[in-house]
Amino acid sequence: MIIVEYIQSIFLLIAAFLAIVAAVGLVSLSENMKNVVYARIHIIGIFDVACILAMIGLGQFLLAGIYFIIAPFTAHAIANGFYKSEDFENNSSLNVVSDEVDDSNPFIHHKSKIQDLENNDFSEKLKTDDRFSISTLDIIEEE
Amino acid sequence: MDILIISKYILIIAFIIIMVAALRASAYRTTSMGLLGSSVVVVAFAVALLAFGDLYNLTFYKDISLALIFFGFVGTVAFVVVMGGDK
């Protein structure tokens, strides 16, 4: 029985060590790092292994088996939710701006309208329009 | 003092440390980090409760920790679905 207790305590000590390592890594990662959420999910994987070892050390084998199955689902679900809704760095579909423009706003116009205006050649219209006339004044320097 | 009891106390202290670290990490600006931190806190509390119940002969501690782990998983997945993880 003493050997079993030693094995249990070794499991618990390894779990405690892994938990402290995961805690230090979780806090020490810089928030400005790229893909920091995925890195933290990876660190939580270490903590999950620590939990499984602790459950085995405490004699809860069925709970350890359940958590061994559940933990990857949780990590993958969080990573998937982050990618689909909040990851503006990697997911390009989140950066698309909608084409809907409010017509009542006088300062914002649709891009195609502006392009049509730019493509129009106004020089011919200006020539034929009677309202515009070009007058030149000759200035002679001697006068 | 028995080495098993000492290692259980060390385990409880380590899990309290990671609960504090997870609370700090859950204050990060995205919703996913809050979700991750809260799920870590729940699981750490459940395993610490296992060790605590083993030490002090608490009643129903295994059932409580099983419920915490299982429903914590269900809540996390439900929140991810609400966030848009199933698009």
mmCIF file of C-alpha atoms in Angstrom:
data_model
loop_
_atom_site.group_PDB
_atom_site.id
_atom_site.type_symbol
_atom_site.label_atom_id
_atom_site.label_comp_id
_atom_site.label_asym_id
_atom_site.label_seq_id
_atom_site.Cartn_x
_atom_site.Cartn_y
_atom_site.Cartn_z
ATOM 1 C CA MET A 1 0.000 0.000 0.000
ATOM 2 C CA ILE A 2 2.911 2.306 0.649
ATOM 3 C CA ILE A 3 4.035 1.950 -2.966
ATOM 4 C CA VAL A 4 0.565 2.958 -4.171
ATOM 5 C CA GLU A 5 0.652 6.027 -1.959
ATOM 6 C CA TYR A 6 4.050 6.968 -3.337
ATOM 7 C CA ILE A 7 2.782 6.601 -6.903
ATOM 8 C CA GLN A 8 -0.291 8.698 -6.054
ATOM 9 C CA SER A 9 1.813 11.415 -4.486
ATOM 10 C CA ILE A 10 4.157 11.449 -7.500
ATOM 11 C CA PHE A 11 1.147 11.947 -9.755
ATOM 12 C CA LEU A 12 -0.140 14.766 -7.558
ATOM 13 C CA LEU A 13 3.239 16.493 -7.403
ATOM 14 C CA ILE A 14 3.663 16.301 -11.186
ATOM 15 C CA ALA A 15 0.162 17.760 -11.550
ATOM 16 C CA ALA A 16 0.990 20.586 -9.156
ATOM 17 C CA PHE A 17 4.219 21.335 -11.032
ATOM 18 C CA LEU A 18 2.424 21.405 -14.398
ATOM 19 C CA ALA A 19 -0.307 23.643 -12.971
ATOM 20 C CA ILE A 20 2.234 26.167 -11.678
ATOM 21 C CA VAL A 21 4.118 26.119 -14.994
ATOM 22 C CA ALA A 22 0.828 26.723 -16.841
ATOM 23 C CA ALA A 23 -0.066 29.574 -14.475
ATOM 24 C CA VAL A 24 3.283 31.294 -15.027
ATOM 25 C CA GLY A 25 2.990 30.875 -18.796
ATOM 26 C CA LEU A 26 -0.595 32.125 -18.808
ATOM 27 C CA VAL A 27 0.327 35.353 -17.030
ATOM 28 C CA SER A 28 3.710 36.030 -18.609
ATOM 29 C CA LEU A 29 2.573 36.051 -22.244
ATOM 30 C CA SER A 30 2.535 39.547 -23.680
ATOM 31 C CA GLU A 31 -0.866 40.852 -24.714
ATOM 32 C CA ASN A 32 0.620 42.483 -27.811
ATOM 33 C CA MET A 33 1.886 39.154 -29.141
ATOM 34 C CA LYS A 34 0.390 37.879 -32.361
ATOM 35 C CA ASN A 35 -2.160 35.038 -31.951
ATOM 36 C CA VAL A 36 -1.907 35.252 -28.175
ATOM 37 C CA VAL A 37 -5.319 33.646 -27.652
ATOM 38 C CA TYR A 38 -4.280 30.475 -29.458
ATOM 39 C CA ALA A 39 -1.057 30.399 -27.426
ATOM 40 C CA ARG A 40 -3.060 30.641 -24.222
ATOM 41 C CA ILE A 41 -5.397 27.871 -25.358
ATOM 42 C CA HIS A 42 -2.274 25.777 -25.945
ATOM 43 C CA ILE A 43 -1.091 26.513 -22.393
ATOM 44 C CA ILE A 44 -4.487 25.485 -21.038
ATOM 45 C CA GLY A 45 -3.832 22.118 -22.715
ATOM 46 C CA ILE A 46 -0.946 21.656 -20.251
ATOM 47 C CA PHE A 47 -3.323 22.484 -17.412
ATOM 48 C CA ASP A 48 -5.820 19.915 -18.722
ATOM 49 C CA VAL A 49 -3.121 17.222 -18.570
ATOM 50 C CA ALA A 50 -2.326 18.347 -15.023
ATOM 51 C CA CYS A 51 -6.001 17.953 -14.113
ATOM 52 C CA ILE A 52 -6.119 14.434 -15.561
ATOM 53 C CA LEU A 53 -2.982 13.440 -13.652
ATOM 54 C CA ALA A 54 -4.424 14.899 -10.448
ATOM 55 C CA MET A 55 -7.675 12.983 -10.906
ATOM 56 C CA ILE A 56 -5.729 9.752 -11.447
ATOM 57 C CA GLY A 57 -3.645 10.508 -8.372
ATOM 58 C CA LEU A 58 -6.788 11.084 -6.315
ATOM 59 C CA GLY A 59 -8.251 7.778 -7.473
ATOM 60 C CA GLN A 60 -11.029 9.211 -9.673
ATOM 61 C CA PHE A 61 -10.346 7.222 -12.833
ATOM 62 C CA LEU A 62 -13.784 7.592 -14.413
ATOM 63 C CA LEU A 63 -13.712 11.363 -13.927
ATOM 64 C CA ALA A 64 -10.233 11.434 -15.463
ATOM 65 C CA GLY A 65 -11.509 9.514 -18.478
ATOM 66 C CA ILE A 66 -14.472 11.866 -18.889
ATOM 67 C CA TYR A 67 -12.246 14.919 -18.681
ATOM 68 C CA PHE A 68 -9.735 13.336 -21.066
ATOM 69 C CA ILE A 69 -12.513 13.243 -23.675
ATOM 70 C CA ILE A 70 -14.090 16.603 -22.806
ATOM 71 C CA ALA A 71 -10.973 18.821 -22.609
ATOM 72 C CA PRO A 72 -10.009 18.799 -26.338
ATOM 73 C CA PHE A 73 -13.620 19.572 -27.257
ATOM 74 C CA THR A 74 -13.581 22.641 -25.016
ATOM 75 C CA ALA A 75 -10.247 23.937 -26.334
ATOM 76 C CA HIS A 76 -11.246 23.393 -29.952
ATOM 77 C CA ALA A 77 -14.653 25.031 -29.435
ATOM 78 C CA ILE A 78 -13.114 28.154 -27.892
ATOM 79 C CA ALA A 79 -10.511 28.414 -30.666
ATOM 80 C CA ASN A 80 -13.219 27.942 -33.306
ATOM 81 C CA GLY A 81 -15.465 30.571 -31.739
ATOM 82 C CA PHE A 82 -12.588 33.032 -31.507
ATOM 83 C CA TYR A 83 -11.632 32.471 -35.156
ATOM 84 C CA LYS A 84 -15.177 32.827 -36.432
ATOM 85 C CA SER A 85 -16.128 35.919 -34.441
ATOM 86 C CA GLU A 86 -13.134 37.860 -33.101
ATOM 87 C CA ASP A 87 -9.945 36.955 -34.976
ATOM 88 C CA PHE A 88 -9.533 40.012 -37.201
ATOM 89 C CA GLU A 89 -5.846 39.226 -37.888
ATOM 90 C CA ASN A 90 -6.291 35.835 -39.530
ATOM 91 C CA ASN A 91 -9.930 35.670 -40.613
ATOM 92 C CA SER A 92 -10.250 37.945 -43.640
ATOM 93 C CA SER A 93 -14.019 37.498 -43.872
ATOM 94 C CA LEU A 94 -14.427 39.569 -40.701
ATOM 95 C CA ASN A 95 -12.736 42.581 -42.303
ATOM 96 C CA VAL A 96 -15.222 42.980 -45.195
ATOM 97 C CA VAL A 97 -17.095 46.306 -45.114
ATOM 98 C CA SER A 98 -20.736 46.153 -46.155
ATOM 99 C CA ASP A 99 -21.755 47.903 -49.398
ATOM 100 C CA GLU A 100 -24.966 49.350 -47.991
ATOM 101 C CA VAL A 101 -24.880 53.153 -48.047
ATOM 102 C CA ASP A 102 -27.443 55.404 -46.463
ATOM 103 C CA ASP A 103 -28.771 57.705 -49.215
ATOM 104 C CA SER A 104 -29.958 60.310 -46.753
ATOM 105 C CA ASN A 105 -26.392 61.008 -45.647
ATOM 106 C CA PRO A 106 -25.034 63.839 -47.858
ATOM 107 C CA PHE A 107 -21.406 63.093 -47.075
ATOM 108 C CA ILE A 108 -21.245 59.373 -47.841
ATOM 109 C CA HIS A 109 -21.811 58.095 -51.372
ATOM 110 C CA HIS A 110 -21.582 54.684 -52.901
ATOM 111 C CA LYS A 111 -18.283 53.826 -54.565
ATOM 112 C CA SER A 112 -19.862 53.069 -57.956
ATOM 113 C CA LYS A 113 -21.540 56.499 -58.023
ATOM 114 C CA ILE A 114 -18.252 58.243 -57.456
ATOM 115 C CA GLN A 115 -16.586 56.133 -60.145
ATOM 116 C CA ASP A 116 -19.334 57.025 -62.658
ATOM 117 C CA LEU A 117 -18.840 60.673 -61.887
ATOM 118 C CA GLU A 118 -15.111 60.329 -62.384
ATOM 119 C CA ASN A 119 -15.496 58.504 -65.680
ATOM 120 C CA ASN A 120 -17.820 61.111 -67.171
ATOM 121 C CA ASP A 121 -16.155 63.438 -69.643
ATOM 122 C CA PHE A 122 -17.437 66.892 -68.822
ATOM 123 C CA SER A 123 -15.322 68.807 -71.337
ATOM 124 C CA GLU A 124 -17.741 68.220 -74.267
ATOM 125 C CA LYS A 125 -20.712 69.245 -72.188
ATOM 126 C CA LEU A 126 -19.002 72.413 -71.092
ATOM 127 C CA LYS A 127 -18.301 73.376 -74.673
ATOM 128 C CA THR A 128 -21.862 72.964 -75.846
ATOM 129 C CA ASP A 129 -23.348 74.609 -72.840
ATOM 130 C CA ASP A 130 -24.225 78.220 -73.546
ATOM 131 C CA ARG A 131 -24.021 79.266 -69.994
ATOM 132 C CA PHE A 132 -20.295 78.912 -70.062
ATOM 133 C CA SER A 133 -18.362 81.226 -72.305
ATOM 134 C CA ILE A 134 -14.689 81.801 -72.412
ATOM 135 C CA SER A 135 -13.511 85.315 -72.787
ATOM 136 C CA THR A 136 -9.954 86.323 -73.236
ATOM 137 C CA LEU A 137 -8.605 89.745 -72.626
ATOM 138 C CA ASP A 138 -5.652 90.713 -74.632
ATOM 139 C CA ILE A 139 -3.280 92.879 -72.769
ATOM 140 C CA ILE A 140 -0.687 94.723 -74.657
ATOM 141 C CA GLU A 141 2.253 95.652 -72.611
ATOM 142 C CA GLU A 142 2.840 98.978 -74.316
ATOM 143 C CA GLU A 143 -0.584 100.289 -73.397
ATOM 144 C CA MET B 1 3.008 13.739 8.188
ATOM 145 C CA ASP B 2 2.159 11.423 5.346
ATOM 146 C CA ILE B 3 3.630 12.285 1.951
ATOM 147 C CA LEU B 4 0.248 11.799 0.266
ATOM 148 C CA ILE B 5 -1.376 14.435 2.487
ATOM 149 C CA ILE B 6 1.484 16.859 1.841
ATOM 150 C CA SER B 7 1.218 16.360 -1.906
ATOM 151 C CA LYS B 8 -2.553 16.967 -1.711
ATOM 152 C CA TYR B 9 -1.951 20.262 0.058
ATOM 153 C CA ILE B 10 0.672 21.207 -2.563
ATOM 154 C CA LEU B 11 -1.826 20.335 -5.285
ATOM 155 C CA ILE B 12 -4.513 22.525 -3.705
ATOM 156 C CA ILE B 13 -2.079 25.465 -3.464
ATOM 157 C CA ALA B 14 -1.008 25.016 -7.099
ATOM 158 C CA PHE B 15 -4.606 24.942 -8.258
ATOM 159 C CA ILE B 16 -5.416 28.084 -6.261
ATOM 160 C CA ILE B 17 -2.448 29.763 -8.026
ATOM 161 C CA ILE B 18 -3.726 28.779 -11.450
ATOM 162 C CA MET B 19 -7.221 29.981 -10.519
ATOM 163 C CA VAL B 20 -5.780 33.432 -9.805
ATOM 164 C CA ALA B 21 -3.766 33.334 -13.041
ATOM 165 C CA ALA B 22 -6.864 32.339 -15.013
ATOM 166 C CA LEU B 23 -8.835 35.192 -13.455
ATOM 167 C CA ARG B 24 -6.083 37.573 -14.569
ATOM 168 C CA ALA B 25 -6.109 36.080 -18.082
ATOM 169 C CA SER B 26 -9.872 36.346 -18.309
ATOM 170 C CA ALA B 27 -9.549 40.132 -18.051
ATOM 171 C CA TYR B 28 -7.991 40.191 -21.517
ATOM 172 C CA ARG B 29 -9.943 42.240 -24.049
ATOM 173 C CA THR B 30 -11.632 39.496 -26.099
ATOM 174 C CA THR B 31 -14.667 37.490 -25.077
ATOM 175 C CA SER B 32 -12.880 34.226 -25.846
ATOM 176 C CA MET B 33 -10.257 34.897 -23.207
ATOM 177 C CA GLY B 34 -12.989 35.473 -20.629
ATOM 178 C CA LEU B 35 -14.576 32.191 -21.643
ATOM 179 C CA LEU B 36 -11.247 30.370 -21.430
ATOM 180 C CA GLY B 37 -10.393 31.848 -18.044
ATOM 181 C CA SER B 38 -13.766 31.033 -16.542
ATOM 182 C CA SER B 39 -13.636 27.435 -17.787
ATOM 183 C CA VAL B 40 -10.160 27.045 -16.259
ATOM 184 C CA VAL B 41 -11.374 28.458 -12.937
ATOM 185 C CA VAL B 42 -14.290 26.015 -12.855
ATOM 186 C CA VAL B 43 -12.132 22.961 -13.628
ATOM 187 C CA ALA B 44 -9.430 24.011 -11.161
ATOM 188 C CA PHE B 45 -12.069 24.465 -8.471
ATOM 189 C CA ALA B 46 -13.522 21.041 -9.246
ATOM 190 C CA VAL B 47 -10.145 19.275 -8.935
ATOM 191 C CA ALA B 48 -9.239 21.242 -5.801
ATOM 192 C CA LEU B 49 -12.593 20.178 -4.384
ATOM 193 C CA LEU B 50 -11.670 16.549 -5.112
ATOM 194 C CA ALA B 51 -8.474 16.915 -3.108
ATOM 195 C CA PHE B 52 -10.225 18.858 -0.351
ATOM 196 C CA GLY B 53 -13.009 16.313 -0.034
ATOM 197 C CA ASP B 54 -10.446 13.533 0.141
ATOM 198 C CA LEU B 55 -8.670 15.295 2.998
ATOM 199 C CA TYR B 56 -11.657 16.330 5.081
ATOM 200 C CA ASN B 57 -14.222 13.627 4.170
ATOM 201 C CA LEU B 58 -16.767 16.016 2.701
ATOM 202 C CA THR B 59 -20.074 14.589 1.563
ATOM 203 C CA PHE B 60 -21.033 14.557 -2.129
ATOM 204 C CA TYR B 61 -17.741 16.135 -3.191
ATOM 205 C CA LYS B 62 -17.304 13.729 -6.110
ATOM 206 C CA ASP B 63 -20.804 14.475 -7.393
ATOM 207 C CA ILE B 64 -20.262 18.214 -7.090
ATOM 208 C CA SER B 65 -16.963 18.080 -8.991
ATOM 209 C CA LEU B 66 -18.479 15.842 -11.680
ATOM 210 C CA ALA B 67 -21.339 18.319 -12.102
ATOM 211 C CA LEU B 68 -18.935 21.250 -12.254
ATOM 212 C CA ILE B 69 -16.770 19.628 -14.933
ATOM 213 C CA PHE B 70 -19.652 18.381 -17.050
ATOM 214 C CA PHE B 71 -21.851 21.483 -16.897
ATOM 215 C CA GLY B 72 -18.828 23.733 -17.288
ATOM 216 C CA PHE B 73 -18.140 21.997 -20.581
ATOM 217 C CA VAL B 74 -21.782 22.309 -21.652
ATOM 218 C CA GLY B 75 -21.855 26.006 -20.768
ATOM 219 C CA THR B 76 -18.617 26.698 -22.624
ATOM 220 C CA VAL B 77 -19.834 25.017 -25.783
ATOM 221 C CA ALA B 78 -23.205 26.799 -25.548
ATOM 222 C CA PHE B 79 -21.499 30.173 -25.190
ATOM 223 C CA VAL B 80 -19.255 29.420 -28.176
ATOM 224 C CA VAL B 81 -22.333 28.593 -30.273
ATOM 225 C CA VAL B 82 -23.902 31.922 -29.246
ATOM 226 C CA MET B 83 -20.650 33.709 -30.143
ATOM 227 C CA GLY B 84 -20.870 32.347 -33.677
ATOM 228 C CA GLY B 85 -18.615 29.330 -33.572
ATOM 229 C CA ASP B 86 -20.989 27.176 -35.598
ATOM 230 C CA LYS B 87 -21.232 29.421 -38.665
#
